[in-house]
PDB file of C-alpha atoms in Angstrom:
ATOM      1  CA  GLY A   1     -63.682 -20.700  26.469  1.00 58.00           C
ATOM      2  CA  ALA A   2     -63.563 -17.517  28.470  1.00 79.00           C
ATOM      3  CA  GLY A   3     -60.535 -15.869  26.878  1.00 94.00           C
ATOM      4  CA  VAL A   4     -58.130 -13.346  28.430  1.00 97.00           C
ATOM      5  CA  SER A   5     -59.991 -10.074  29.988  1.00 98.00           C
ATOM      6  CA  GLN A   6     -58.648  -7.156  31.405  1.00 98.00           C
ATOM      7  CA  SER A   7     -59.964  -4.425  33.687  1.00 98.00           C
ATOM      8  CA  PRO A   8     -60.784  -2.080  33.374  1.00 98.00           C
ATOM      9  CA  ARG A   9     -61.111  -1.242  29.211  1.00 98.00           C
ATOM     10  CA  TYR A  10     -60.879   2.320  29.857  1.00 98.00           C
ATOM     11  CA  LYS A  11     -58.406   4.444  32.642  1.00 98.00           C
ATOM     12  CA  VAL A  12     -57.948   8.640  32.215  1.00 98.00           C
ATOM     13  CA  ALA A  13     -55.380   9.337  34.619  1.00 98.00           C
ATOM     14  CA  LYS A  14     -54.850  12.887  35.458  1.00 98.00           C
ATOM     15  CA  ARG A  15     -50.375  13.283  34.177  1.00 98.00           C
ATOM     16  CA  GLY A  16     -48.491  11.579  37.339  1.00 98.00           C
ATOM     17  CA  GLN A  17     -50.983   9.839  38.858  1.00 98.00           C
ATOM     18  CA  ASP A  18     -50.450   6.005  39.841  1.00 98.00           C
ATOM     19  CA  VAL A  19     -52.187   3.675  37.913  1.00 98.00           C
ATOM     20  CA  ALA A  20     -53.247  -0.212  37.742  1.00 98.00           C
ATOM     21  CA  LEU A  21     -54.496  -1.883  34.851  1.00 98.00           C
ATOM     22  CA  ARG A  22     -55.474  -5.394  35.672  1.00 98.00           C
ATOM     23  CA  CYS A  23     -55.158  -8.992  33.487  1.00 98.00           C
ATOM     24  CA  ASP A  24     -56.915 -12.209  33.979  1.00 98.00           C
ATOM     25  CA  PRO A  25     -54.969 -15.273  32.139  1.00 97.00           C
ATOM     26  CA  ILE A  26     -57.319 -18.063  30.618  1.00 96.00           C
ATOM     27  CA  SER A  27     -57.181 -20.214  33.590  1.00 94.00           C
ATOM     28  CA  GLY A  28     -54.035 -22.816  33.751  1.00 94.00           C
ATOM     29  CA  HIS A  29     -52.379 -21.218  31.685  1.00 95.00           C
ATOM     30  CA  VAL A  30     -48.658 -20.842  32.599  1.00 95.00           C
ATOM     31  CA  SER A  31     -47.241 -18.044  30.490  1.00 96.00           C
ATOM     32  CA  LEU A  32     -48.430 -14.340  30.694  1.00 97.00           C
ATOM     33  CA  PHE A  33     -47.467 -11.277  28.659  1.00 97.00           C
ATOM     34  CA  TRP A  34     -47.550  -8.091  28.627  1.00 98.00           C
ATOM     35  CA  TYR A  35     -47.855  -5.561  25.871  1.00 98.00           C
ATOM     36  CA  GLN A  36     -48.158  -1.280  24.738  1.00 98.00           C
ATOM     37  CA  GLN A  37     -49.697  -0.096  21.812  1.00 98.00           C
ATOM     38  CA  ALA A  38     -49.243   3.406  20.852  1.00 97.00           C
ATOM     39  CA  LEU A  39     -51.467   4.703  18.161  1.00 95.00           C
ATOM     40  CA  GLY A  40     -50.325   3.486  14.465  1.00 93.00           C
ATOM     41  CA  GLN A  41     -47.958   1.734  15.696  1.00 96.00           C
ATOM     42  CA  GLY A  42     -48.464  -2.492  15.992  1.00 97.00           C
ATOM     43  CA  PRO A  43     -47.819  -3.915  19.690  1.00 98.00           C
ATOM     44  CA  GLU A  44     -44.579  -3.523  21.715  1.00 98.00           C
ATOM     45  CA  PHE A  45     -43.538  -6.019  24.156  1.00 97.00           C
ATOM     46  CA  LEU A  46     -43.353  -5.182  28.315  1.00 98.00           C
ATOM     47  CA  THR A  47     -42.919  -7.766  29.954  1.00 98.00           C
ATOM     48  CA  TYR A  48     -42.884 -12.188  30.440  1.00 97.00           C
ATOM     49  CA  PHE A  49     -43.893 -13.982  32.702  1.00 97.00           C
ATOM     50  CA  GLN A  50     -43.386 -18.134  33.039  1.00 96.00           C
ATOM     51  CA  ASN A  51     -46.355 -18.733  36.358  1.00 97.00           C
ATOM     52  CA  GLU A  52     -45.167 -16.707  39.132  1.00 97.00           C
ATOM     53  CA  ALA A  53     -41.583 -15.974  38.580  1.00 97.00           C
ATOM     54  CA  GLN A  54     -41.169 -12.452  36.206  1.00 97.00           C
ATOM     55  CA  LEU A  55     -38.293 -13.835  33.347  1.00 96.00           C
ATOM     56  CA  ASP A  56     -37.824 -10.851  30.469  1.00 96.00           C
ATOM     57  CA  LYS A  57     -38.827  -7.761  32.169  1.00 96.00           C
ATOM     58  CA  SER A  58     -36.452  -6.424  29.276  1.00 96.00           C
ATOM     59  CA  GLY A  59     -39.533  -3.978  27.761  1.00 97.00           C
ATOM     60  CA  LEU A  60     -40.482  -2.018  30.446  1.00 98.00           C
ATOM     61  CA  PRO A  61     -39.808   1.296  29.752  1.00 96.00           C
ATOM     62  CA  SER A  62     -38.817   2.799  32.907  1.00 95.00           C
ATOM     63  CA  ASP A  63     -38.713   1.446  36.348  1.00 96.00           C
ATOM     64  CA  ARG A  64     -41.620   3.693  36.237  1.00 98.00           C
ATOM     65  CA  PHE A  65     -43.854   0.083  35.529  1.00 98.00           C
ATOM     66  CA  PHE A  66     -44.397  -2.636  37.832  1.00 98.00           C
ATOM     67  CA  ALA A  67     -45.932  -6.151  36.932  1.00 98.00           C
ATOM     68  CA  GLU A  68     -46.123  -8.813  39.119  1.00 98.00           C
ATOM     69  CA  ARG A  69     -47.947 -12.131  38.781  1.00 98.00           C
ATOM     70  CA  PRO A  70     -48.343 -12.571  42.699  1.00 97.00           C
ATOM     71  CA  GLU A  71     -49.910 -16.277  42.538  1.00 95.00           C
ATOM     72  CA  GLY A  72     -49.374 -17.225  38.543  1.00 94.00           C
ATOM     73  CA  SER A  73     -52.680 -16.489  37.586  1.00 96.00           C
ATOM     74  CA  VAL A  74     -53.627 -12.684  37.947  1.00 98.00           C
ATOM     75  CA  SER A  75     -51.681  -9.737  37.165  1.00 98.00           C
ATOM     76  CA  THR A  76     -50.996  -6.258  37.676  1.00 98.00           C
ATOM     77  CA  LEU A  77     -48.936  -4.146  35.557  1.00 98.00           C
ATOM     78  CA  LYS A  78     -49.014  -0.768  37.076  1.00 98.00           C
ATOM     79  CA  ILE A  79     -47.494   2.264  36.352  1.00 98.00           C
ATOM     80  CA  GLN A  80     -46.468   6.430  38.800  1.00 98.00           C
ATOM     81  CA  ARG A  81     -45.907   8.993  37.942  1.00 98.00           C
ATOM     82  CA  THR A  82     -48.429   8.502  34.818  1.00 98.00           C
ATOM     83  CA  GLN A  83     -46.536  10.768  31.604  1.00 98.00           C
ATOM     84  CA  GLN A  84     -48.335  12.002  27.802  1.00 97.00           C
ATOM     85  CA  GLU A  85     -46.511   9.815  26.939  1.00 97.00           C
ATOM     86  CA  ASP A  86     -47.736   6.222  28.593  1.00 98.00           C
ATOM     87  CA  SER A  87     -50.473   6.877  26.975  1.00 98.00           C
ATOM     88  CA  ALA A  88     -51.547   3.288  24.539  1.00 98.00           C
ATOM     89  CA  VAL A  89     -53.602  -0.198  24.883  1.00 98.00           C
ATOM     90  CA  TYR A  90     -52.248  -2.065  27.552  1.00 98.00           C
ATOM     91  CA  LEU A  91     -53.102  -5.502  26.167  1.00 98.00           C
ATOM     92  CA  CYS A  92     -52.086  -9.329  27.724  1.00 98.00           C
ATOM     93  CA  ALA A  93     -51.925 -12.029  26.522  1.00 97.00           C
ATOM     94  CA  SER A  94     -51.234 -15.447  28.042  1.00 96.00           C
ATOM     95  CA  SER A  95     -51.135 -19.221  26.649  1.00 94.00           C
ATOM     96  CA  LEU A  96     -51.032 -22.724  28.083  1.00 92.00           C
ATOM     97  CA  ASP A  97     -46.778 -23.318  27.484  1.00 88.00           C
ATOM     98  CA  ASP A  98     -44.184 -21.704  27.957  1.00 85.00           C
ATOM     99  CA  ALA A  99     -42.848 -18.826  26.010  1.00 81.00           C
ATOM    100  CA  ALA A 100     -42.328 -20.284  23.033  1.00 83.00           C
ATOM    101  CA  ASP A 101     -46.336 -21.490  23.411  1.00 85.00           C
ATOM    102  CA  ARG A 102     -46.689 -18.540  21.467  1.00 88.00           C
ATOM    103  CA  PRO A 103     -50.622 -16.419  22.580  1.00 89.00           C
ATOM    104  CA  ARG A 104     -53.141 -16.717  20.176  1.00 86.00           C
ATOM    105  CA  SER A 105     -55.422 -14.307  20.951  1.00 88.00           C
ATOM    106  CA  PHE A 106     -55.211 -11.218  23.441  1.00 95.00           C
ATOM    107  CA  GLY A 107     -56.947  -9.889  26.029  1.00 98.00           C
ATOM    108  CA  PRO A 108     -58.930  -6.586  24.890  1.00 97.00           C
ATOM    109  CA  GLY A 109     -56.968  -4.303  26.122  1.00 98.00           C
ATOM    110  CA  THR A 110     -57.110  -1.173  28.665  1.00 98.00           C
ATOM    111  CA  ARG A 111     -56.662   2.173  27.166  1.00 98.00           C
ATOM    112  CA  LEU A 112     -54.755   4.264  29.140  1.00 98.00           C
ATOM    113  CA  THR A 113     -55.319   8.379  28.804  1.00 98.00           C
ATOM    114  CA  VAL A 114     -52.924  10.745  30.138  1.00 98.00           C
ATOM    115  CA  THR A 115     -53.907  14.290  30.540  1.00 97.00           C
TER     116      THR A 115
ATOM    117  CA  ALA B   1     -31.412  -6.121  14.907  1.00 87.00           C
ATOM    118  CA  GLN B   2     -34.264  -7.592  15.130  1.00 92.00           C
ATOM    119  CA  ARG B   3     -36.903  -6.120  12.812  1.00 96.00           C
ATOM    120  CA  VAL B   4     -40.062  -6.464  11.262  1.00 98.00           C
ATOM    121  CA  THR B   5     -41.072  -4.237   8.444  1.00 98.00           C
ATOM    122  CA  GLN B   6     -44.700  -3.644   7.300  1.00 98.00           C
ATOM    123  CA  PRO B   7     -44.347  -1.294   3.846  1.00 97.00           C
ATOM    124  CA  GLU B   8     -47.795  -0.714   3.242  1.00 97.00           C
ATOM    125  CA  LYS B   9     -50.281   1.056   5.982  1.00 97.00           C
ATOM    126  CA  LEU B  10     -53.457   0.531   4.180  1.00 98.00           C
ATOM    127  CA  LEU B  11     -53.902  -1.963   1.603  1.00 98.00           C
ATOM    128  CA  SER B  12     -57.240  -1.141  -0.536  1.00 98.00           C
ATOM    129  CA  VAL B  13     -58.158  -3.841  -3.308  1.00 98.00           C
ATOM    130  CA  PHE B  14     -62.020  -5.826  -5.030  1.00 98.00           C
ATOM    131  CA  LYS B  15     -63.617  -8.587  -3.899  1.00 98.00           C
ATOM    132  CA  GLY B  16     -62.015 -11.951  -5.555  1.00 98.00           C
ATOM    133  CA  ALA B  17     -58.555  -9.934  -6.150  1.00 98.00           C
ATOM    134  CA  PRO B  18     -55.745 -11.275  -4.951  1.00 98.00           C
ATOM    135  CA  VAL B  19     -53.873 -10.163  -1.138  1.00 97.00           C
ATOM    136  CA  GLU B  20     -50.766  -9.787  -0.791  1.00 98.00           C
ATOM    137  CA  LEU B  21     -49.408  -7.864   2.745  1.00 98.00           C
ATOM    138  CA  LYS B  22     -46.039  -7.307   2.612  1.00 98.00           C
ATOM    139  CA  CYS B  23     -43.694  -8.517   5.785  1.00 98.00           C
ATOM    140  CA  ASN B  24     -39.223  -8.572   6.231  1.00 98.00           C
ATOM    141  CA  TYR B  25     -37.264  -9.321   8.483  1.00 98.00           C
ATOM    142  CA  SER B  26     -33.435  -8.818   9.950  1.00 96.00           C
ATOM    143  CA  TYR B  27     -32.784 -11.301  12.532  1.00 94.00           C
ATOM    144  CA  SER B  28     -29.648 -13.170  13.234  1.00 91.00           C
ATOM    145  CA  GLY B  29     -29.962 -17.331  12.585  1.00 88.00           C
ATOM    146  CA  SER B  30     -33.626 -19.244  11.865  1.00 90.00           C
ATOM    147  CA  PRO B  31     -37.155 -16.781  12.654  1.00 93.00           C
ATOM    148  CA  GLU B  32     -40.203 -17.793  13.039  1.00 94.00           C
ATOM    149  CA  LEU B  33     -42.740 -15.841  11.852  1.00 95.00           C
ATOM    150  CA  PHE B  34     -46.334 -15.089  13.013  1.00 95.00           C
ATOM    151  CA  TRP B  35     -48.995 -13.435  11.082  1.00 97.00           C
ATOM    152  CA  TYR B  36     -51.796 -11.989  14.111  1.00 97.00           C
ATOM    153  CA  VAL B  37     -55.224 -10.194  12.292  1.00 97.00           C
ATOM    154  CA  GLN B  38     -57.483  -7.537  14.954  1.00 97.00           C
ATOM    155  CA  TYR B  39     -61.255  -7.903  13.279  1.00 97.00           C
ATOM    156  CA  SER B  40     -63.255  -4.723  13.393  1.00 95.00           C
ATOM    157  CA  ARG B  41     -63.864  -4.272  17.345  1.00 93.00           C
ATOM    158  CA  GLN B  42     -62.492  -8.142  17.855  1.00 95.00           C
ATOM    159  CA  ARG B  43     -59.483  -8.967  20.015  1.00 96.00           C
ATOM    160  CA  LEU B  44     -55.872  -9.472  17.995  1.00 96.00           C
ATOM    161  CA  GLN B  45     -55.329 -13.246  17.192  1.00 95.00           C
ATOM    162  CA  LEU B  46     -52.836 -15.578  15.321  1.00 94.00           C
ATOM    163  CA  LEU B  47     -53.727 -16.113  11.826  1.00 95.00           C
ATOM    164  CA  LEU B  48     -51.136 -18.779  10.794  1.00 92.00           C
ATOM    165  CA  ARG B  49     -47.092 -19.032  11.909  1.00 91.00           C
ATOM    166  CA  HIS B  50     -44.239 -20.191   9.880  1.00 88.00           C
ATOM    167  CA  ILE B  51     -43.108 -23.267  11.194  1.00 83.00           C
ATOM    168  CA  SER B  52     -46.694 -25.281  11.147  1.00 81.00           C
ATOM    169  CA  ARG B  53     -47.216 -24.415   7.088  1.00 76.00           C
ATOM    170  CA  GLU B  54     -50.964 -24.207   7.010  1.00 79.00           C
ATOM    171  CA  SER B  55     -53.379 -22.404   4.964  1.00 81.00           C
ATOM    172  CA  ILE B  56     -55.775 -20.613   7.065  1.00 87.00           C
ATOM    173  CA  LYS B  57     -59.168 -19.348   5.967  1.00 92.00           C
ATOM    174  CA  GLY B  58     -57.592 -19.283   2.623  1.00 92.00           C
ATOM    175  CA  PHE B  59     -54.493 -17.027   3.260  1.00 95.00           C
ATOM    176  CA  THR B  60     -50.934 -18.609   3.359  1.00 94.00           C
ATOM    177  CA  ALA B  61     -47.949 -16.947   4.026  1.00 95.00           C
ATOM    178  CA  ASP B  62     -43.967 -18.881   3.245  1.00 90.00           C
ATOM    179  CA  LEU B  63     -40.247 -17.962   4.293  1.00 93.00           C
ATOM    180  CA  ASN B  64     -38.082 -16.530   2.058  1.00 94.00           C
ATOM    181  CA  LYS B  65     -34.621 -16.414   4.213  1.00 93.00           C
ATOM    182  CA  GLY B  66     -32.600 -14.928   0.947  1.00 94.00           C
ATOM    183  CA  GLU B  67     -35.042 -11.654   0.579  1.00 96.00           C
ATOM    184  CA  THR B  68     -35.961 -11.908   4.513  1.00 97.00           C
ATOM    185  CA  SER B  69     -39.758 -11.913   3.534  1.00 97.00           C
ATOM    186  CA  PHE B  70     -42.962 -13.553   5.001  1.00 97.00           C
ATOM    187  CA  HIS B  71     -45.756 -12.117   2.866  1.00 97.00           C
ATOM    188  CA  LEU B  72     -49.035 -13.141   3.208  1.00 97.00           C
ATOM    189  CA  LYS B  73     -51.170 -13.926   0.388  1.00 96.00           C
ATOM    190  CA  LYS B  74     -54.529 -14.888  -0.419  1.00 97.00           C
ATOM    191  CA  PRO B  75     -55.655 -15.427  -4.438  1.00 97.00           C
ATOM    192  CA  PHE B  76     -59.655 -14.136  -4.200  1.00 97.00           C
ATOM    193  CA  ALA B  77     -59.902 -12.068  -1.309  1.00 98.00           C
ATOM    194  CA  GLN B  78     -63.384 -11.647   0.564  1.00 98.00           C
ATOM    195  CA  GLU B  79     -65.535  -8.462   2.049  1.00 97.00           C
ATOM    196  CA  GLU B  80     -64.850 -10.601   5.098  1.00 97.00           C
ATOM    197  CA  ASP B  81     -61.159 -10.134   5.482  1.00 98.00           C
ATOM    198  CA  SER B  82     -61.130  -6.087   5.936  1.00 98.00           C
ATOM    199  CA  ALA B  83     -59.193  -5.708   9.426  1.00 98.00           C
ATOM    200  CA  MET B  84     -55.905  -4.519  10.234  1.00 98.00           C
ATOM    201  CA  TYR B  85     -52.906  -7.768   9.748  1.00 98.00           C
ATOM    202  CA  TYR B  86     -49.255  -7.551  11.781  1.00 98.00           C
ATOM    203  CA  CYS B  87     -46.346  -9.684  11.047  1.00 98.00           C
ATOM    204  CA  ALA B  88     -44.709 -10.532  13.977  1.00 97.00           C
ATOM    205  CA  LEU B  89     -40.999 -12.000  15.095  1.00 96.00           C
ATOM    206  CA  ALA B  90     -40.195 -14.337  17.733  1.00 95.00           C
ATOM    207  CA  ASN B  91     -37.559 -11.842  19.806  1.00 92.00           C
ATOM    208  CA  GLN B  92     -34.236 -14.588  20.420  1.00 88.00           C
ATOM    209  CA  ALA B  93     -34.488 -14.526  23.653  1.00 88.00           C
ATOM    210  CA  GLY B  94     -37.816 -16.405  22.451  1.00 87.00           C
ATOM    211  CA  THR B  95     -39.960 -14.360  25.275  1.00 92.00           C
ATOM    212  CA  ALA B  96     -41.848 -11.861  23.037  1.00 94.00           C
ATOM    213  CA  LEU B  97     -43.151 -11.130  20.104  1.00 96.00           C
ATOM    214  CA  ILE B  98     -41.647  -7.988  17.487  1.00 97.00           C
ATOM    215  CA  PHE B  99     -44.443  -6.770  15.711  1.00 98.00           C
ATOM    216  CA  GLY B 100     -45.013  -5.027  12.674  1.00 98.00           C
ATOM    217  CA  LYS B 101     -46.949  -1.391  12.505  1.00 98.00           C
ATOM    218  CA  GLY B 102     -49.476  -3.550  10.739  1.00 98.00           C
ATOM    219  CA  THR B 103     -51.021  -3.107   6.945  1.00 98.00           C
ATOM    220  CA  THR B 104     -54.407  -2.743   7.288  1.00 98.00           C
ATOM    221  CA  LEU B 105     -56.460  -4.233   4.425  1.00 98.00           C
ATOM    222  CA  SER B 106     -59.493  -2.946   2.842  1.00 98.00           C
ATOM    223  CA  VAL B 107     -61.770  -5.166   0.683  1.00 98.00           C
ATOM    224  CA  SER B 108     -65.309  -3.630  -1.064  1.00 97.00           C
ATOM    225  CA  SER B 109     -67.512  -5.732  -3.776  1.00 93.00           C
TER     226      SER B 109
END
C-alpha cells in the first residue's frame, strides 16, 4: 500500500522566506513524527503528534519552527524567516498506534536548501 | 544524557565476509533500541528492534547492557546489504527516537 508521502520533494528558499512542508501519513495512523536530517548526520527529532494533539515539540530548534495537524491526518511543518542552518532533509513518519509503536518507515523527505 | 554513538562512518567488506556494525548508547534505565536501514534511493525503514529478538535478512543484534552496546551482525555479507545503517534509541519520554550518525556499509565482490 501507499506509504507516507511528503511534498514538495525539493524546496529552495531565499534566506528570510517562509516555507511550508507537507506530510500525508498512512491513512488511519494515529501518530505522526517530524525529523530533521542535516548532511552527514542522523535524523533528529523535531515534534510528535497523536491525532491532532502535539504532545512533544521539544525538538523544534527555535520559535521560527511551527507544526500543525489540525484534523489528525495531514501535517504541515512551517519554517518562518528561513536561515542557512535550516538547510536539511525534513522527514515525516507515521505509526498506527501511539508513540510506542515505532515507525516502520519514513516518508521520502523534503530537501530544503536555503540560499 | 541519552546518546547513540556509531563510531564507524564507513565499513567496507567483501561478499561472504562477516559484518559487525557497532552501536553504543548512553541511557538511564532499560533502553529500547532499534536498527534502521536506508538502501540507495529508498526510504529509511526499520530493520529490527531489540525487544523482538528477531533476525531480519540474516541480521541480528544483541543488547549488551554491561557494555552499553547494540551491535548489528551478519555472518555472511551480501552485495544487496550495501546501505546506510542507523542505530536508534527511544527517548525517556517515549515519544522520539535518538539516532546515531549512521554507518555506510559497502559490500563488494
